[in-house]
mmCIF file of C-alpha atoms in Angstrom:
data_model
loop_
_atom_site.group_PDB
_atom_site.id
_atom_site.type_symbol
_atom_site.label_atom_id
_atom_site.label_comp_id
_atom_site.label_asym_id
_atom_site.label_seq_id
_atom_site.Cartn_x
_atom_site.Cartn_y
_atom_site.Cartn_z
ATOM 1 C CA MET U 1 -8.776 12.493 5.024
ATOM 2 C CA THR U 2 -6.011 10.262 3.710
ATOM 3 C CA TYR U 3 -5.761 7.107 1.661
ATOM 4 C CA VAL U 4 -4.276 3.888 2.992
ATOM 5 C CA VAL U 5 -3.096 0.583 1.595
ATOM 6 C CA LYS U 6 -4.859 -2.427 3.086
ATOM 7 C CA ASP U 7 -3.900 -6.091 3.327
ATOM 8 C CA ASN U 8 -4.996 -7.070 -0.182
ATOM 9 C CA CYS U 9 -1.725 -5.533 -1.385
ATOM 10 C CA ILE U 10 0.246 -8.236 0.455
ATOM 11 C CA ALA U 11 1.790 -10.760 -1.959
ATOM 12 C CA CYS U 12 0.550 -8.708 -4.936
ATOM 13 C CA LYS U 13 2.412 -5.378 -4.685
ATOM 14 C CA TYR U 14 1.126 -3.757 -7.845
ATOM 15 C CA THR U 15 2.862 -0.415 -8.272
ATOM 16 C CA ASP U 16 0.561 1.295 -10.769
ATOM 17 C CA CYS U 17 -0.370 3.689 -7.956
ATOM 18 C CA VAL U 18 3.109 5.122 -7.454
ATOM 19 C CA GLU U 19 3.294 6.464 -11.008
ATOM 20 C CA VAL U 20 0.263 8.700 -10.568
ATOM 21 C CA CYS U 21 0.998 9.979 -7.047
ATOM 22 C CA PRO U 22 1.845 13.701 -7.285
ATOM 23 C CA VAL U 23 3.559 13.820 -3.872
ATOM 24 C CA ASP U 24 5.521 10.540 -3.781
ATOM 25 C CA CYS U 25 3.950 9.292 -0.549
ATOM 26 C CA PHE U 26 4.224 5.542 -1.280
ATOM 27 C CA TYR U 27 6.752 3.395 0.559
ATOM 28 C CA GLU U 28 7.877 -0.101 -0.393
ATOM 29 C CA GLY U 29 8.089 -3.178 1.744
ATOM 30 C CA GLU U 30 9.234 -6.585 0.627
ATOM 31 C CA ASN U 31 5.728 -7.724 -0.288
ATOM 32 C CA MET U 32 3.434 -4.672 -0.109
ATOM 33 C CA LEU U 33 3.260 -0.892 -0.316
ATOM 34 C CA VAL U 34 2.015 1.687 2.201
ATOM 35 C CA ILE U 35 1.049 5.367 2.044
ATOM 36 C CA HIS U 36 2.416 7.898 4.524
ATOM 37 C CA PRO U 37 -0.804 9.423 5.902
ATOM 38 C CA ASP U 38 0.812 12.778 6.695
ATOM 39 C CA GLU U 39 2.185 13.140 3.158
ATOM 40 C CA CYS U 40 -0.944 12.049 1.287
ATOM 41 C CA ILE U 41 -2.837 15.062 -0.105
ATOM 42 C CA ASP U 42 -6.105 13.148 -0.482
ATOM 43 C CA CYS U 43 -6.240 13.595 -4.247
ATOM 44 C CA GLY U 44 -7.496 10.049 -4.785
ATOM 45 C CA VAL U 45 -5.762 9.422 -8.117
ATOM 46 C CA CYS U 46 -4.077 6.279 -6.779
ATOM 47 C CA GLU U 47 -7.250 4.463 -5.700
ATOM 48 C CA PRO U 48 -8.603 3.556 -9.179
ATOM 49 C CA GLU U 49 -5.111 2.582 -10.364
ATOM 50 C CA CYS U 50 -4.816 -0.360 -7.952
ATOM 51 C CA PRO U 51 -5.733 -3.621 -9.717
ATOM 52 C CA ALA U 52 -6.125 -5.327 -6.323
ATOM 53 C CA ASP U 53 -8.464 -2.651 -4.900
ATOM 54 C CA ALA U 54 -6.143 -2.374 -1.900
ATOM 55 C CA ILE U 55 -6.203 1.434 -1.588
ATOM 56 C CA ARG U 56 -9.091 2.884 0.402
ATOM 57 C CA PRO U 57 -9.973 6.269 1.953
ATOM 58 C CA ASP U 58 -9.676 6.487 5.721
ATOM 59 C CA THR U 59 -13.337 7.497 5.926
ATOM 60 C CA GLU U 60 -14.463 3.895 5.426
ATOM 61 C CA PRO U 61 -15.458 1.791 8.461
ATOM 62 C CA ASP U 62 -12.677 -0.095 10.267
ATOM 63 C CA VAL U 63 -9.861 1.658 8.399
ATOM 64 C CA GLU U 64 -8.292 3.460 11.381
ATOM 65 C CA LYS U 65 -5.996 0.499 12.127
ATOM 66 C CA TRP U 66 -4.696 0.770 8.551
ATOM 67 C CA VAL U 67 -3.838 4.446 9.010
ATOM 68 C CA GLU U 68 -1.522 3.510 11.889
ATOM 69 C CA PHE U 69 -0.185 0.473 10.015
ATOM 70 C CA ASN U 70 0.646 2.642 6.974
ATOM 71 C CA ARG U 71 2.218 5.318 9.198
ATOM 72 C CA LYS U 72 4.436 2.801 10.988
ATOM 73 C CA TYR U 73 5.902 1.223 7.878
ATOM 74 C CA SER U 74 6.119 4.411 5.809
ATOM 75 C CA GLU U 75 8.495 5.740 8.439
ATOM 76 C CA ILE U 76 10.924 2.812 8.061
ATOM 77 C CA TRP U 77 10.568 1.667 4.433
ATOM 78 C CA PRO U 78 12.087 3.447 1.406
ATOM 79 C CA VAL U 79 10.020 5.691 -0.845
ATOM 80 C CA ILE U 80 8.986 4.256 -4.224
ATOM 81 C CA VAL U 81 8.228 6.514 -7.191
ATOM 82 C CA THR U 82 8.678 4.247 -10.223
ATOM 83 C CA LYS U 83 6.461 1.432 -11.416
ATOM 84 C CA LYS U 84 7.850 -2.093 -11.066
ATOM 85 C CA ASP U 85 6.529 -5.513 -12.002
ATOM 86 C CA PRO U 86 4.076 -6.944 -9.470
ATOM 87 C CA LEU U 87 5.095 -9.955 -7.430
ATOM 88 C CA PRO U 88 4.891 -13.255 -9.346
ATOM 89 C CA SER U 89 2.076 -14.351 -7.011
ATOM 90 C CA ALA U 90 -0.045 -11.243 -7.673
ATOM 91 C CA GLU U 91 -2.820 -12.707 -9.805
ATOM 92 C CA GLU U 92 -3.301 -15.838 -7.698
ATOM 93 C CA MET U 93 -3.137 -13.935 -4.369
ATOM 94 C CA ASP U 94 -5.478 -11.087 -5.304
ATOM 95 C CA GLY U 95 -8.509 -11.282 -3.024
ATOM 96 C CA LYS U 96 -7.271 -14.166 -0.854
ATOM 97 C CA GLU U 97 -8.229 -14.154 2.813
ATOM 98 C CA GLY U 98 -5.687 -14.271 5.663
ATOM 99 C CA LYS U 99 -2.955 -12.343 3.888
ATOM 100 C CA MET U 100 -1.638 -10.744 7.104
ATOM 101 C CA GLU U 101 -0.023 -14.100 7.878
ATOM 102 C CA MET U 102 2.191 -13.539 4.811
ATOM 103 C CA PHE U 103 3.105 -9.942 5.672
ATOM 104 C CA SER U 104 6.819 -9.164 5.784
ATOM 105 C CA GLU U 105 8.193 -6.244 7.798
ATOM 106 C CA ALA U 106 11.326 -6.255 5.628
ATOM 107 C CA PRO U 107 11.831 -3.162 3.480
ATOM 108 C CA GLY U 108 11.692 -3.212 -0.285
ATOM 109 C CA GLU U 109 14.270 -1.684 -2.598
ATOM 110 C CA GLY U 110 12.487 1.632 -3.123
ATOM 111 C CA GLY U 111 13.287 3.658 -6.179
#
């Protein structure tokens, strides 16, 4: 089992999760985070830390596509280990539908 970041992270990018991760498996894009599924140790401490409820276990239905999505971007984006401010749009975008249209493939700063 692994945990993955789903589309509700897009345009929010809360980073509370990265502070509690014991293995530093979060990677930062311009407007969301992902988890490297091969580095995740399935501890689950990140899931309750996400204010946007964007982190889910891969055992949930229809999550397989998110495992591959997280794998793809975790291999090209920089690792993030320190908490940063969320995006200015975070509160208003939390829970919005159709967020994949806003997804950016650009990497974040990491750190």
